[in-house]
mmCIF file of C-alpha atoms and ligand atoms in Angstrom:
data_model
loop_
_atom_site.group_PDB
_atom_site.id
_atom_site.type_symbol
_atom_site.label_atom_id
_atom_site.label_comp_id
_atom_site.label_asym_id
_atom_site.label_seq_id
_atom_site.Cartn_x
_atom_site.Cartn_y
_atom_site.Cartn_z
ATOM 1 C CA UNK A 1 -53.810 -180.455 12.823
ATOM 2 C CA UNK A 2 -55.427 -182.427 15.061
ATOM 3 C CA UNK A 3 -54.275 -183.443 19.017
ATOM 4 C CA UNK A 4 -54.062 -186.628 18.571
ATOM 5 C CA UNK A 5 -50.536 -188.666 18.748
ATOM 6 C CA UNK A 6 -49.009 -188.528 15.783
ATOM 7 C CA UNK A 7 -47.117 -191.672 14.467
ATOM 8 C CA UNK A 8 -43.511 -191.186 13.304
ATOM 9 C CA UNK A 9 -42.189 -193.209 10.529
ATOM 10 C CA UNK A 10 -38.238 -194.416 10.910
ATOM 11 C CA UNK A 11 -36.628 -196.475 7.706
ATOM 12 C CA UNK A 12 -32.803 -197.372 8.976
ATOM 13 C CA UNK A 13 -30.523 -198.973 6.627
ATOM 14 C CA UNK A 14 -28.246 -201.802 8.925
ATOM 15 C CA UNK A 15 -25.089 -199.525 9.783
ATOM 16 C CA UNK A 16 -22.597 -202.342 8.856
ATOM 17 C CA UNK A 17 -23.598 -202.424 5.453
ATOM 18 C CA UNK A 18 -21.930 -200.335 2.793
ATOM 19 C CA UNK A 19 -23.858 -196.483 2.984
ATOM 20 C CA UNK A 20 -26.833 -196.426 -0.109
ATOM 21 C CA UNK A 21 -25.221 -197.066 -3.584
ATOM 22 C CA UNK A 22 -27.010 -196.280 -7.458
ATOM 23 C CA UNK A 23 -27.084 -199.895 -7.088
ATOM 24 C CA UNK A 24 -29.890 -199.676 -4.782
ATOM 25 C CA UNK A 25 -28.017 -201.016 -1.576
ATOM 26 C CA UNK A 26 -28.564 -199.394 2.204
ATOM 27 C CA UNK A 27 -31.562 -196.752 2.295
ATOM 28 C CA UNK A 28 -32.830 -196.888 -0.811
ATOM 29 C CA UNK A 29 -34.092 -194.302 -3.461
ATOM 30 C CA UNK A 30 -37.834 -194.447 -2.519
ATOM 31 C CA UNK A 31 -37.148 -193.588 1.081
ATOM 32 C CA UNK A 32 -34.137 -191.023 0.477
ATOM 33 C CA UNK A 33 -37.155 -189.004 -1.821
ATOM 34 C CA UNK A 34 -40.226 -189.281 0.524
ATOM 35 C CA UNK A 35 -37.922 -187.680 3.228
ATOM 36 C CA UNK A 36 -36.437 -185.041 0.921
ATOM 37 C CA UNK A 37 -40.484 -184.554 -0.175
ATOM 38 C CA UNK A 38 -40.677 -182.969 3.377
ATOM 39 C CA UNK A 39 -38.183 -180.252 2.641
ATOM 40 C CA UNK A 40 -39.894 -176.893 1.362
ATOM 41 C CA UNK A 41 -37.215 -175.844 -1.962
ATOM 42 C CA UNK A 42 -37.157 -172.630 -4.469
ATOM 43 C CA UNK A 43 -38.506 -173.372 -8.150
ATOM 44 C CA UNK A 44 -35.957 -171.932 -10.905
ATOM 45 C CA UNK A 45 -35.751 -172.574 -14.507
ATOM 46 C CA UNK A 46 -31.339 -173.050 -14.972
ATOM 47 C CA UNK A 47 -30.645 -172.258 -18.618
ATOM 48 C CA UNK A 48 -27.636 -171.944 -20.559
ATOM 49 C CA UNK A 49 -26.885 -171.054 -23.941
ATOM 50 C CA UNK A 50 -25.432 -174.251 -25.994
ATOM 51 C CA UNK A 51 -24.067 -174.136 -29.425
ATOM 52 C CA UNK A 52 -27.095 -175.547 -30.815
ATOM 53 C CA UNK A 53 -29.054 -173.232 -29.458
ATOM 54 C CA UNK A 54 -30.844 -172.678 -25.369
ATOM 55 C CA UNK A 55 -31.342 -175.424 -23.338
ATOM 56 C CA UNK A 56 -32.788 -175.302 -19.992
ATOM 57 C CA UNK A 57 -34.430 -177.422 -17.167
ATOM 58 C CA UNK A 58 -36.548 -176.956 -14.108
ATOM 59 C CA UNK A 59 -33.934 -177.467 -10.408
ATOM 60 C CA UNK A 60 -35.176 -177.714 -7.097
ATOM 61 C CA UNK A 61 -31.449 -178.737 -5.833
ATOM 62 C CA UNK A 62 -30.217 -174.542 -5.935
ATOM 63 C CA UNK A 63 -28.414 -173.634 -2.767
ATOM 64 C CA UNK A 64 -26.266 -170.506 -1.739
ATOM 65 C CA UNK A 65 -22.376 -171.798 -0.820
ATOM 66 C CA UNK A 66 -20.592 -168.838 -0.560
ATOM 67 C CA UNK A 67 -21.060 -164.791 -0.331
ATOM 68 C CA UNK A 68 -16.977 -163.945 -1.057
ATOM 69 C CA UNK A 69 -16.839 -165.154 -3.987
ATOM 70 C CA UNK A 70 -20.584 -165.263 -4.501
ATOM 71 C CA UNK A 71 -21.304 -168.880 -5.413
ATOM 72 C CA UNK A 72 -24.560 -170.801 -5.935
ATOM 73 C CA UNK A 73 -24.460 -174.582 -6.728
ATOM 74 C CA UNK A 74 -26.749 -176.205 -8.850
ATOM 75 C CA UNK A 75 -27.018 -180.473 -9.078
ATOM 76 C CA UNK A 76 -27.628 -182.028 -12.360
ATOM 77 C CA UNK A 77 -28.545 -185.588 -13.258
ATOM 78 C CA UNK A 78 -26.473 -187.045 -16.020
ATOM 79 C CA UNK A 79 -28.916 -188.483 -17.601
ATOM 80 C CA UNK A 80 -30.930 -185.480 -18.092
ATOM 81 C CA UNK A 81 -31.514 -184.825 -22.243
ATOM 82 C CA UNK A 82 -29.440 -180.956 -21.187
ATOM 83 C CA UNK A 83 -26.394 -182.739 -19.292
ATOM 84 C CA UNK A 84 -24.252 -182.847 -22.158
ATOM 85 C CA UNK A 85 -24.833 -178.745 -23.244
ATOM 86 C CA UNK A 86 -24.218 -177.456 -19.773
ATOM 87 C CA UNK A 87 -20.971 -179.461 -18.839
ATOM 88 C CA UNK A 88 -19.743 -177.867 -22.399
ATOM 89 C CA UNK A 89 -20.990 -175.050 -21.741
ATOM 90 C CA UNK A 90 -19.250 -173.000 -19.247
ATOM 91 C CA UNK A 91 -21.959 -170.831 -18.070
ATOM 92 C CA UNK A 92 -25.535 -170.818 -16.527
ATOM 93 C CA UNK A 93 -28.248 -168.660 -15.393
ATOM 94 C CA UNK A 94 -31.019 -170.023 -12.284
ATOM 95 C CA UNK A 95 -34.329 -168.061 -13.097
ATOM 96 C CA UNK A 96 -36.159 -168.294 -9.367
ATOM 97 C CA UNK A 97 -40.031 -168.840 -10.437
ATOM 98 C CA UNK A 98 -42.611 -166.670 -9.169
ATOM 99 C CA UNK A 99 -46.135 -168.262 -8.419
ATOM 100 C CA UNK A 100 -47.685 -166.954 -11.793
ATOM 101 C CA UNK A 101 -44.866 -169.248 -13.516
ATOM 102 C CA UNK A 102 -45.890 -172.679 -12.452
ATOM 103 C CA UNK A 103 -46.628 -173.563 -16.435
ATOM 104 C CA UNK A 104 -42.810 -172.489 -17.081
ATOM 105 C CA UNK A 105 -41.683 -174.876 -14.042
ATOM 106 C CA UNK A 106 -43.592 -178.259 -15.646
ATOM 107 C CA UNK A 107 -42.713 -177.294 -19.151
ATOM 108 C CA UNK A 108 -38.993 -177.174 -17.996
ATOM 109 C CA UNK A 109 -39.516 -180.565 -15.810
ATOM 110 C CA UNK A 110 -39.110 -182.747 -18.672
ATOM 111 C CA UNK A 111 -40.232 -184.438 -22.030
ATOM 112 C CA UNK A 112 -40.757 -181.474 -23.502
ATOM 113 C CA UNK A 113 -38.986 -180.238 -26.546
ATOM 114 C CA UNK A 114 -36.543 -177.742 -26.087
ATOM 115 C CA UNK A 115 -37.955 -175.157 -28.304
ATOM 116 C CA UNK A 116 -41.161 -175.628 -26.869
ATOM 117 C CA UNK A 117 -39.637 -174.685 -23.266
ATOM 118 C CA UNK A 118 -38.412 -171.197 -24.396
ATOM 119 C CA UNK A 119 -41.030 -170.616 -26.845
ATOM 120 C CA UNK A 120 -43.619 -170.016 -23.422
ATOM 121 C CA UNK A 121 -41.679 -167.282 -22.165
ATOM 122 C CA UNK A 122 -39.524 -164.068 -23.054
ATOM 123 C CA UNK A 123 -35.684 -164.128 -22.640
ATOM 124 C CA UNK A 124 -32.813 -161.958 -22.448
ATOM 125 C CA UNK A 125 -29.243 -161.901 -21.071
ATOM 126 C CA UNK A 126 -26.645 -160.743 -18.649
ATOM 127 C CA UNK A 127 -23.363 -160.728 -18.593
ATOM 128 C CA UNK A 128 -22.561 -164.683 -19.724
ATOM 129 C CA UNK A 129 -25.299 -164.846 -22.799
ATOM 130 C CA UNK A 130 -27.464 -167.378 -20.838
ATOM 131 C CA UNK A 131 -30.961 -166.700 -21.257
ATOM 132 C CA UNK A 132 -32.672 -164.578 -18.179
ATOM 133 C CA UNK A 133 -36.241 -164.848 -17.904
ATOM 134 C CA UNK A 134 -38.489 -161.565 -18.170
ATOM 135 C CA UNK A 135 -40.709 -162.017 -15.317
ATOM 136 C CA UNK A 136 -38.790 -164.224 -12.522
ATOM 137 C CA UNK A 137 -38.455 -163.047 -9.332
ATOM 138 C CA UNK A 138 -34.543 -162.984 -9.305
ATOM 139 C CA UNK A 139 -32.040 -164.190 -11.906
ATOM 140 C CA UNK A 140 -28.429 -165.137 -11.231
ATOM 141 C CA UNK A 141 -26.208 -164.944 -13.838
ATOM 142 C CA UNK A 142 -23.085 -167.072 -13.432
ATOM 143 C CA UNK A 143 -20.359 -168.770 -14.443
ATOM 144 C CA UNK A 144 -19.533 -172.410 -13.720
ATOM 145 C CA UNK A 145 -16.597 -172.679 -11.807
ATOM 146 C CA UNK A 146 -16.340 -176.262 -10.907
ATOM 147 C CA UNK A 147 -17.752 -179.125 -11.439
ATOM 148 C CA UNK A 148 -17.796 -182.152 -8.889
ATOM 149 C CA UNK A 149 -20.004 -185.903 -9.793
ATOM 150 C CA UNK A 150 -21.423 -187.012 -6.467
ATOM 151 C CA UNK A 151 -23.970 -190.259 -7.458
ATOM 152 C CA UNK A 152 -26.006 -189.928 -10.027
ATOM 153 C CA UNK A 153 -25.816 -185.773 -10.158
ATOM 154 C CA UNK A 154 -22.952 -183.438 -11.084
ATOM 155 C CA UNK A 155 -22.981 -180.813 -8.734
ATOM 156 C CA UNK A 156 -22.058 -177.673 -10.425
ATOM 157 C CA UNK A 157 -20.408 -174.491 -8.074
ATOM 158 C CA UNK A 158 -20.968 -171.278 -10.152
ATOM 159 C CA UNK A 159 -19.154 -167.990 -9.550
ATOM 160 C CA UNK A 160 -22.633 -165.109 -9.648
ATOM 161 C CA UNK A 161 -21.506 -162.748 -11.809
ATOM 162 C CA UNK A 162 -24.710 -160.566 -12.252
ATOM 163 C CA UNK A 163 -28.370 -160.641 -10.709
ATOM 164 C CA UNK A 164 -31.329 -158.965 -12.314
ATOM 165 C CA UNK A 165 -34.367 -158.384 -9.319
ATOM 166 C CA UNK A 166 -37.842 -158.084 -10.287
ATOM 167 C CA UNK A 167 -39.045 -155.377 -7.508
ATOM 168 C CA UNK A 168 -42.242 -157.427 -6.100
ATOM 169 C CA UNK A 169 -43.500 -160.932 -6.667
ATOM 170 C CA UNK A 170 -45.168 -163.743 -4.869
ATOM 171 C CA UNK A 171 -42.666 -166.354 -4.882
ATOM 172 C CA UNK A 172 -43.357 -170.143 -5.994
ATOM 173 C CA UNK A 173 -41.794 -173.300 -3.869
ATOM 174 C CA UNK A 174 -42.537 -177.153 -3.962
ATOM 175 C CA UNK A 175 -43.451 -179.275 -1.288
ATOM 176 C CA UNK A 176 -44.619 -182.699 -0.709
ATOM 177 C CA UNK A 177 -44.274 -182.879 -4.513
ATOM 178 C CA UNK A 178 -46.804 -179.977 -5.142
ATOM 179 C CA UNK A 179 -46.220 -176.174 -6.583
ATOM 180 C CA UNK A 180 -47.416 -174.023 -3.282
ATOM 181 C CA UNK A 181 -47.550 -169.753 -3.410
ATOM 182 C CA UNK A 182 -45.445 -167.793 -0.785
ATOM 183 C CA UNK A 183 -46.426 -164.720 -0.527
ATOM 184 C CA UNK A 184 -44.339 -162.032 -1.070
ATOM 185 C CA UNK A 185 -44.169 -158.886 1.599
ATOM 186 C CA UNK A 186 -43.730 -155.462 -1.091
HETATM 187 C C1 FMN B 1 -40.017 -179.299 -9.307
HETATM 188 C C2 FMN B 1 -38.896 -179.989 -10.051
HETATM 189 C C3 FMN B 1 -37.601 -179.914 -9.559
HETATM 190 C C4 FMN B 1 -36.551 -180.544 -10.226
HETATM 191 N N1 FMN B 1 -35.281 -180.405 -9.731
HETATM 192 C C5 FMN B 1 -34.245 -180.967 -10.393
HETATM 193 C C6 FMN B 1 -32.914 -180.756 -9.935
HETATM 194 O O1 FMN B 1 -32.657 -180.054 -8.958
HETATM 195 N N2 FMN B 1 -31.900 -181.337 -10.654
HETATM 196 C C7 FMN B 1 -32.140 -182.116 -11.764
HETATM 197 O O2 FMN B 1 -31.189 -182.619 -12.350
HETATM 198 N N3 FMN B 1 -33.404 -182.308 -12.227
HETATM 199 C C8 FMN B 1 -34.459 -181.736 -11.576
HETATM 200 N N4 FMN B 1 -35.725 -181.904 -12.051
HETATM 201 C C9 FMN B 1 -35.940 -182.694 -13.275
HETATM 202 C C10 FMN B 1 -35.452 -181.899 -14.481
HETATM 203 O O3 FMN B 1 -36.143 -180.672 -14.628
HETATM 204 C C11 FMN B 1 -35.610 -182.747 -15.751
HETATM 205 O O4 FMN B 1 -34.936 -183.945 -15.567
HETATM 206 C C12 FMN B 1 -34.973 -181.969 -16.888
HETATM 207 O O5 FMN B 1 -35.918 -181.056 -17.398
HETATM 208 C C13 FMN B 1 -34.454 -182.860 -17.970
HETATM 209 O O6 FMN B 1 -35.510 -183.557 -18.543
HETATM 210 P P1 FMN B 1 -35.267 -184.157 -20.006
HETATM 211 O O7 FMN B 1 -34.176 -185.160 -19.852
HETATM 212 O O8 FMN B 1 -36.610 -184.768 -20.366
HETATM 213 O O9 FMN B 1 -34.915 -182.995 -20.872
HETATM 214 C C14 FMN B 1 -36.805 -181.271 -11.417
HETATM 215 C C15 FMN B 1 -38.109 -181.334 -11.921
HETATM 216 C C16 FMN B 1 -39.147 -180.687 -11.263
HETATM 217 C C17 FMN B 1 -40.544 -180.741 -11.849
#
C-alpha cells in the first residue's frame, strides 16, 4: 500500500430518523453491504435433510455463540428457495469449505437446482441425518434449537451435537466479495 493519505468514506443515516427498515429508510442496503464487504467470513455449505429430499445453501453469516451448550448460529433469508425445508426441518449441518471447494461454494450460492448442488460432491451423516460433506475442513452437526426473525433473515441458534475434522486443509474465506485461500499451518 502506498504512503499516501488515504481517504475515508463515512455514509450516516440522520439519527432522528427511524434506524434502517426493509423499506429502505435510514442507512440503506447498498451501504450496510459495502461495509460488511470489508469483513473477512468462513465459506460453509449448511445442509439439511428435508422430506423431499437434501437441500442446502452456501452461508457466510456462521458465528460461534456459545461453548456450554455448544451453539453455532446460522442467518437465513426467507426468501431463499431452502427457507421453507430448514424451518421444518429441525436439524442442520455447516460444512466449512476448504480452498479446493470454491465450485461447491457458487453451486450452493444460488439458481442452481438442488440436485445439481449435491450431485458435485460426496455426502454422509452424523448424528442428525443432515448431509456432511467428504472433504470439508470441519463439519458441525447440529440441531436447531431456536429460531429468532430479525429483518429479512431468520437467525437460527443450533445446539452442535457432533463435529467430523478433516486433519489438514487450506481453508477458503470471502472478502470484498471474492473467494481468497488461507493457508492452513499442518
Ligand atoms: C459467499 C456467499 C455467502 C452467502 N451467505 C449467505 C448467508 O449467510 N445467508 C443466506 O441466507 N444466504 C447466503 N448466501 C446466498 C445463499 O447461498 C442463496 O440465497 C441460497 O443458495 C438460496 O438460493 P436459491 O433461493 O436460489 O436456492 C450466500 C451466498 C454466497 C455466494
Amino acid at each position: 500500500m502506498s504512503d499516501a493519505p488515504q481517504e475515508f468514506v463515512v455514509l450516516m443515516q440522520d439519527v432522528a430518523k427511524p434506524v434502517a427498515d426493509p423499506s429502505g429508510a435510514g442507512l440503506g442496503r447498498t451501504a450496510f453491504r459495502d461495509a460488511m464487504a470489508r469483513l473477512a467470513t468462513a465459506v460453509n455449505v449448511v445442509t439439511t435433510q428435508g422430506p423431499d429430499g437434501p437441500a442446502g445453501f452456501t452461508a457466510s453469516a456462521v458465528c460461534s455463540v456459545s461453548d456450554a451448550p455448544p451453539t453455532l448460529l446460522v442467518c437465513l433469508n426467507r426468501s431463499a428457495s431452502v427457507y421453507s425445508t430448514f424451518k421444518a426441518s429441525g436439524s442442520l449441518c455447516v460444512n466449512t469449505l476448504t480452498n479446493a471447494q470454491t465450485r461447491i461454494a457458487t453451486l450452493f450460492g444460488g439458481q442452481t437446482p438442488m440436485a445439481e448442488r449435491f450431485a458435485a460432491a460426496t455426502w454422509s451423516s452424523l448424528a442428525t441425518g443432515s448431509p456432511v460433506l467428504e472433504d470439508a475442513l470441519v463439519s458441525f452437526d447440529c440441531r436447531i434449537a431456536e429460531i429468532v426473525e430479525s429483518g429479512t433473515h431468520d437467525v437460527m441458534f443450533c445446539t452442535v451435537l457432533a463435529v467430523r475434522l478433516r486433519p489438514a486443509g487450506d481453508g477458503l474465506v470471502y472478502f470484498n466479495r471474492r473467494f481468497h485461500t488461507v493457508p492452513g499451518d499442518t
